[in-house]
Amino acid sequence: LDITAIQVSNLLENLLQWSMTQTGQIRYNPNEINLYSIVYDTISLLKTSADTKSISIEIDIDKETTIIADKTMIDTIIRNLISNSIKFSKAGDKIFIKSKTLDNKVEISIIDQGIGMNEEQLASLFDNSKKQIKRGTNDEKGSGLGLMVCEEFLKIHNSNLEVESSINKGTTFTFTLQK
């Protein structure tokens, strides 16, 4: 598939899912799911985008790790966060997807070595009134809608998205889910 077609498809999927959350039409259907397989399948889907920029993606998740979550929502969250990491990474960078168990929760982190964000960008990341559209390292377009969808879906899972970032050092997105 052409990279542009994938980007348009992701945008339309995000728009549809965001509108469904806003109108209460999305159903929360939690089940026990394997975290590694969701991440692996998502990376397979986004491999062409990563390969185009010579970005490697490493998974550091125990293959037996399971979470209680809505599969469709978690697929969307992980796809959006990895897509953003690819978008804002430079050729040759690495992206790491890690998890660790904390009591009855699993903490998931998506870490990139990309261009990062300054304090102002971080502060306005989830503020729709201050939304600044930032282009990726290959001039990829973004709408900010993907992060809004992630935030909405994580609220449904009683979680939130934590973000750490430094200019030219990268960004880390972290959230927890029920084990």
PDB file of C-alpha atoms in Angstrom:
ATOM      1  CA  LEU A   1       0.000   0.000   0.000  1.00  0.00           C
ATOM      2  CA  ASP A   2       1.061   3.537  -0.692  1.00  0.00           C
ATOM      3  CA  ILE A   3       2.101   5.493   2.435  1.00  0.00           C
ATOM      4  CA  THR A   4      -0.391   8.275   1.640  1.00  0.00           C
ATOM      5  CA  ALA A   5      -3.225   5.746   1.390  1.00  0.00           C
ATOM      6  CA  ILE A   6      -2.276   4.359   4.814  1.00  0.00           C
ATOM      7  CA  GLN A   7      -2.222   7.878   6.290  1.00  0.00           C
ATOM      8  CA  VAL A   8      -5.641   8.719   4.807  1.00  0.00           C
ATOM      9  CA  SER A   9      -7.031   5.408   6.050  1.00  0.00           C
ATOM     10  CA  ASN A  10      -5.707   6.094   9.564  1.00  0.00           C
ATOM     11  CA  LEU A  11      -7.176   9.609   9.535  1.00  0.00           C
ATOM     12  CA  LEU A  12     -10.604   8.358   8.439  1.00  0.00           C
ATOM     13  CA  GLU A  13     -10.521   5.558  11.024  1.00  0.00           C
ATOM     14  CA  ASN A  14      -9.604   8.073  13.764  1.00  0.00           C
ATOM     15  CA  LEU A  15     -12.319  10.475  12.654  1.00  0.00           C
ATOM     16  CA  LEU A  16     -14.938   7.727  12.677  1.00  0.00           C
ATOM     17  CA  GLN A  17     -13.887   6.427  16.091  1.00  0.00           C
ATOM     18  CA  TRP A  18     -13.644   9.905  17.608  1.00  0.00           C
ATOM     19  CA  SER A  19     -17.123  10.823  16.354  1.00  0.00           C
ATOM     20  CA  MET A  20     -18.507   7.555  17.732  1.00  0.00           C
ATOM     21  CA  THR A  21     -17.066   8.320  21.192  1.00  0.00           C
ATOM     22  CA  GLN A  22     -18.530  11.831  21.082  1.00  0.00           C
ATOM     23  CA  THR A  23     -22.013  10.531  20.272  1.00  0.00           C
ATOM     24  CA  GLY A  24     -21.877   7.579  22.687  1.00  0.00           C
ATOM     25  CA  GLN A  25     -22.064   5.054  19.853  1.00  0.00           C
ATOM     26  CA  ILE A  26     -18.897   3.157  20.697  1.00  0.00           C
ATOM     27  CA  ARG A  27     -19.228   0.110  22.916  1.00  0.00           C
ATOM     28  CA  TYR A  28     -16.650  -0.823  25.538  1.00  0.00           C
ATOM     29  CA  ASN A  29     -16.143  -4.581  25.278  1.00  0.00           C
ATOM     30  CA  PRO A  30     -13.271  -5.673  27.563  1.00  0.00           C
ATOM     31  CA  ASN A  31     -11.720  -9.120  27.214  1.00  0.00           C
ATOM     32  CA  GLU A  32      -8.463 -10.808  28.144  1.00  0.00           C
ATOM     33  CA  ILE A  33      -6.088 -10.186  25.251  1.00  0.00           C
ATOM     34  CA  ASN A  34      -2.432 -10.871  24.568  1.00  0.00           C
ATOM     35  CA  LEU A  35      -0.494  -7.586  24.535  1.00  0.00           C
ATOM     36  CA  TYR A  36       2.460  -8.899  22.535  1.00  0.00           C
ATOM     37  CA  SER A  37       0.244 -10.093  19.664  1.00  0.00           C
ATOM     38  CA  ILE A  38      -1.544  -6.727  19.434  1.00  0.00           C
ATOM     39  CA  VAL A  39       1.766  -4.854  19.286  1.00  0.00           C
ATOM     40  CA  TYR A  40       3.269  -7.332  16.812  1.00  0.00           C
ATOM     41  CA  ASP A  41       0.233  -7.119  14.493  1.00  0.00           C
ATOM     42  CA  THR A  42       0.307  -3.306  14.630  1.00  0.00           C
ATOM     43  CA  ILE A  43       4.005  -3.173  13.781  1.00  0.00           C
ATOM     44  CA  SER A  44       3.378  -5.535  10.844  1.00  0.00           C
ATOM     45  CA  LEU A  45       0.726  -3.118   9.587  1.00  0.00           C
ATOM     46  CA  LEU A  46       3.056  -0.094   9.920  1.00  0.00           C
ATOM     47  CA  LYS A  47       6.244  -1.819   8.730  1.00  0.00           C
ATOM     48  CA  THR A  48       6.217  -0.166   5.297  1.00  0.00           C
ATOM     49  CA  SER A  49       6.074   3.320   6.862  1.00  0.00           C
ATOM     50  CA  ALA A  50       8.961   2.478   9.207  1.00  0.00           C
ATOM     51  CA  ASP A  51      11.029   0.820   6.468  1.00  0.00           C
ATOM     52  CA  THR A  52      10.599   3.864   4.207  1.00  0.00           C
ATOM     53  CA  LYS A  53      12.429   5.928   6.848  1.00  0.00           C
ATOM     54  CA  SER A  54      14.864   3.114   7.849  1.00  0.00           C
ATOM     55  CA  ILE A  55      13.368   3.076  11.338  1.00  0.00           C
ATOM     56  CA  SER A  56      13.649  -0.111  13.363  1.00  0.00           C
ATOM     57  CA  ILE A  57      11.030  -1.065  15.921  1.00  0.00           C
ATOM     58  CA  GLU A  58      11.883  -3.288  18.878  1.00  0.00           C
ATOM     59  CA  ILE A  59       9.373  -5.049  21.112  1.00  0.00           C
ATOM     60  CA  ASP A  60      10.305  -5.679  24.741  1.00  0.00           C
ATOM     61  CA  ILE A  61       7.099  -7.334  25.939  1.00  0.00           C
ATOM     62  CA  ASP A  62       6.803 -10.773  27.497  1.00  0.00           C
ATOM     63  CA  LYS A  63       4.899 -12.925  24.997  1.00  0.00           C
ATOM     64  CA  GLU A  64       2.634 -14.184  27.807  1.00  0.00           C
ATOM     65  CA  THR A  65       1.523 -10.714  29.010  1.00  0.00           C
ATOM     66  CA  THR A  66      -2.242 -10.364  28.952  1.00  0.00           C
ATOM     67  CA  ILE A  67      -4.415  -7.345  29.640  1.00  0.00           C
ATOM     68  CA  ILE A  68      -8.121  -6.792  30.200  1.00  0.00           C
ATOM     69  CA  ALA A  69      -9.125  -4.279  27.547  1.00  0.00           C
ATOM     70  CA  ASP A  70     -11.275  -3.550  24.534  1.00  0.00           C
ATOM     71  CA  LYS A  71      -9.258  -4.967  21.631  1.00  0.00           C
ATOM     72  CA  THR A  72     -10.481  -2.472  19.027  1.00  0.00           C
ATOM     73  CA  MET A  73      -9.671   0.497  21.265  1.00  0.00           C
ATOM     74  CA  ILE A  74      -6.234  -0.822  22.264  1.00  0.00           C
ATOM     75  CA  ASP A  75      -5.398  -1.598  18.622  1.00  0.00           C
ATOM     76  CA  THR A  76      -6.270   2.006  17.790  1.00  0.00           C
ATOM     77  CA  ILE A  77      -4.242   3.464  20.680  1.00  0.00           C
ATOM     78  CA  ILE A  78      -1.131   1.455  19.878  1.00  0.00           C
ATOM     79  CA  ARG A  79      -1.442   2.105  16.125  1.00  0.00           C
ATOM     80  CA  ASN A  80      -1.775   5.862  16.669  1.00  0.00           C
ATOM     81  CA  LEU A  81       1.170   6.073  19.079  1.00  0.00           C
ATOM     82  CA  ILE A  82       3.495   3.981  16.914  1.00  0.00           C
ATOM     83  CA  SER A  83       2.403   5.940  13.808  1.00  0.00           C
ATOM     84  CA  ASN A  84       3.267   9.192  15.601  1.00  0.00           C
ATOM     85  CA  SER A  85       6.646   7.799  16.636  1.00  0.00           C
ATOM     86  CA  ILE A  86       7.379   6.876  13.015  1.00  0.00           C
ATOM     87  CA  LYS A  87       6.148  10.252  11.787  1.00  0.00           C
ATOM     88  CA  PHE A  88       8.423  12.226  14.115  1.00  0.00           C
ATOM     89  CA  SER A  89      11.504   9.987  13.919  1.00  0.00           C
ATOM     90  CA  LYS A  90      14.456  10.524  11.632  1.00  0.00           C
ATOM     91  CA  ALA A  91      16.010   7.986   9.268  1.00  0.00           C
ATOM     92  CA  GLY A  92      17.900   5.369  11.222  1.00  0.00           C
ATOM     93  CA  ASP A  93      16.146   6.039  14.557  1.00  0.00           C
ATOM     94  CA  LYS A  94      14.756   3.258  16.727  1.00  0.00           C
ATOM     95  CA  ILE A  95      11.366   2.907  18.368  1.00  0.00           C
ATOM     96  CA  PHE A  96      10.929   0.731  21.455  1.00  0.00           C
ATOM     97  CA  ILE A  97       7.663  -0.713  22.714  1.00  0.00           C
ATOM     98  CA  LYS A  98       8.036  -1.954  26.281  1.00  0.00           C
ATOM     99  CA  SER A  99       5.824  -3.219  29.038  1.00  0.00           C
ATOM    100  CA  LYS A 100       6.264  -3.955  32.716  1.00  0.00           C
ATOM    101  CA  THR A 101       3.932  -5.424  35.272  1.00  0.00           C
ATOM    102  CA  LEU A 102       2.978  -3.272  38.263  1.00  0.00           C
ATOM    103  CA  ASP A 103       0.809  -5.205  40.745  1.00  0.00           C
ATOM    104  CA  ASN A 104      -2.496  -5.699  38.883  1.00  0.00           C
ATOM    105  CA  LYS A 105      -1.634  -3.369  36.001  1.00  0.00           C
ATOM    106  CA  VAL A 106       0.597  -3.440  32.950  1.00  0.00           C
ATOM    107  CA  GLU A 107       2.498  -0.275  32.052  1.00  0.00           C
ATOM    108  CA  ILE A 108       3.057   0.165  28.322  1.00  0.00           C
ATOM    109  CA  SER A 109       5.597   2.622  26.905  1.00  0.00           C
ATOM    110  CA  ILE A 110       6.248   3.648  23.318  1.00  0.00           C
ATOM    111  CA  ILE A 111       9.623   5.349  23.129  1.00  0.00           C
ATOM    112  CA  ASP A 112      11.154   7.038  20.121  1.00  0.00           C
ATOM    113  CA  GLN A 113      14.418   8.839  19.392  1.00  0.00           C
ATOM    114  CA  GLY A 114      12.685  11.415  17.213  1.00  0.00           C
ATOM    115  CA  ILE A 115      12.613  15.188  17.081  1.00  0.00           C
ATOM    116  CA  GLY A 116      10.744  15.532  20.387  1.00  0.00           C
ATOM    117  CA  MET A 117       8.701  18.459  21.672  1.00  0.00           C
ATOM    118  CA  ASN A 118       9.424  21.571  23.677  1.00  0.00           C
ATOM    119  CA  GLU A 119       7.521  22.543  26.856  1.00  0.00           C
ATOM    120  CA  GLU A 120       5.002  24.683  24.946  1.00  0.00           C
ATOM    121  CA  GLN A 121       4.208  21.869  22.510  1.00  0.00           C
ATOM    122  CA  LEU A 122       3.854  19.402  25.377  1.00  0.00           C
ATOM    123  CA  ALA A 123       1.537  21.751  27.272  1.00  0.00           C
ATOM    124  CA  SER A 124      -0.746  22.187  24.245  1.00  0.00           C
ATOM    125  CA  LEU A 125      -0.725  18.541  23.168  1.00  0.00           C
ATOM    126  CA  PHE A 126      -4.201  17.781  24.567  1.00  0.00           C
ATOM    127  CA  ASP A 127      -5.583  21.332  24.474  1.00  0.00           C
ATOM    128  CA  ASN A 128      -7.768  21.558  21.377  1.00  0.00           C
ATOM    129  CA  SER A 129      -7.915  25.354  21.565  1.00  0.00           C
ATOM    130  CA  LYS A 130      -4.112  25.501  21.204  1.00  0.00           C
ATOM    131  CA  LYS A 131      -3.726  22.650  18.729  1.00  0.00           C
ATOM    132  CA  GLN A 132      -0.633  23.169  16.593  1.00  0.00           C
ATOM    133  CA  ILE A 133      -0.298  20.871  13.645  1.00  0.00           C
ATOM    134  CA  LYS A 134       3.303  19.775  13.402  1.00  0.00           C
ATOM    135  CA  ARG A 135       4.668  18.077  10.300  1.00  0.00           C
ATOM    136  CA  GLY A 136       6.695  14.887  10.505  1.00  0.00           C
ATOM    137  CA  THR A 137      10.345  14.506   9.566  1.00  0.00           C
ATOM    138  CA  ASN A 138       9.392  13.604   5.963  1.00  0.00           C
ATOM    139  CA  ASP A 139       6.755  16.368   5.861  1.00  0.00           C
ATOM    140  CA  GLU A 140       3.994  13.921   6.859  1.00  0.00           C
ATOM    141  CA  LYS A 141       0.737  15.621   7.733  1.00  0.00           C
ATOM    142  CA  GLY A 142      -0.984  15.206  11.068  1.00  0.00           C
ATOM    143  CA  SER A 143      -4.298  16.371  12.456  1.00  0.00           C
ATOM    144  CA  GLY A 144      -3.813  15.709  16.177  1.00  0.00           C
ATOM    145  CA  LEU A 145      -6.980  13.619  16.031  1.00  0.00           C
ATOM    146  CA  GLY A 146      -5.130  10.367  16.756  1.00  0.00           C
ATOM    147  CA  LEU A 147      -3.964  11.577  20.170  1.00  0.00           C
ATOM    148  CA  MET A 148      -7.484  12.799  20.983  1.00  0.00           C
ATOM    149  CA  VAL A 149      -8.823   9.319  20.179  1.00  0.00           C
ATOM    150  CA  CYS A 150      -6.089   7.739  22.351  1.00  0.00           C
ATOM    151  CA  GLU A 151      -6.991  10.027  25.231  1.00  0.00           C
ATOM    152  CA  GLU A 152     -10.730   9.236  24.918  1.00  0.00           C
ATOM    153  CA  PHE A 153     -10.160   5.478  24.704  1.00  0.00           C
ATOM    154  CA  LEU A 154      -7.769   5.482  27.669  1.00  0.00           C
ATOM    155  CA  LYS A 155     -10.344   7.368  29.781  1.00  0.00           C
ATOM    156  CA  ILE A 156     -12.805   4.557  29.023  1.00  0.00           C
ATOM    157  CA  HIS A 157     -10.136   2.146  30.342  1.00  0.00           C
ATOM    158  CA  ASN A 158      -9.637   4.273  33.505  1.00  0.00           C
ATOM    159  CA  SER A 159      -6.163   5.247  32.349  1.00  0.00           C
ATOM    160  CA  ASN A 160      -4.453   8.297  30.951  1.00  0.00           C
ATOM    161  CA  LEU A 161      -1.643   9.053  28.546  1.00  0.00           C
ATOM    162  CA  GLU A 162       1.552  10.381  30.082  1.00  0.00           C
ATOM    163  CA  VAL A 163       4.042  12.088  27.802  1.00  0.00           C
ATOM    164  CA  GLU A 164       7.698  12.941  28.304  1.00  0.00           C
ATOM    165  CA  SER A 165       9.690  14.614  25.583  1.00  0.00           C
ATOM    166  CA  SER A 166      12.870  16.532  24.888  1.00  0.00           C
ATOM    167  CA  ILE A 167      13.848  18.334  21.707  1.00  0.00           C
ATOM    168  CA  ASN A 168      16.088  16.122  19.511  1.00  0.00           C
ATOM    169  CA  LYS A 169      16.016  13.332  22.117  1.00  0.00           C
ATOM    170  CA  GLY A 170      12.600  11.851  21.480  1.00  0.00           C
ATOM    171  CA  THR A 171       9.250  11.227  23.105  1.00  0.00           C
ATOM    172  CA  THR A 172       7.861   8.584  25.449  1.00  0.00           C
ATOM    173  CA  PHE A 173       4.142   7.845  25.676  1.00  0.00           C
ATOM    174  CA  THR A 174       3.135   5.725  28.675  1.00  0.00           C
ATOM    175  CA  PHE A 175      -0.194   4.330  29.884  1.00  0.00           C
ATOM    176  CA  THR A 176      -1.398   1.494  32.106  1.00  0.00           C
ATOM    177  CA  LEU A 177      -4.045  -1.138  31.582  1.00  0.00           C
ATOM    178  CA  GLN A 178      -5.639  -3.754  33.813  1.00  0.00           C
ATOM    179  CA  LYS A 179      -3.658  -7.005  33.996  1.00  0.00           C
TER     180      LYS A 179
END
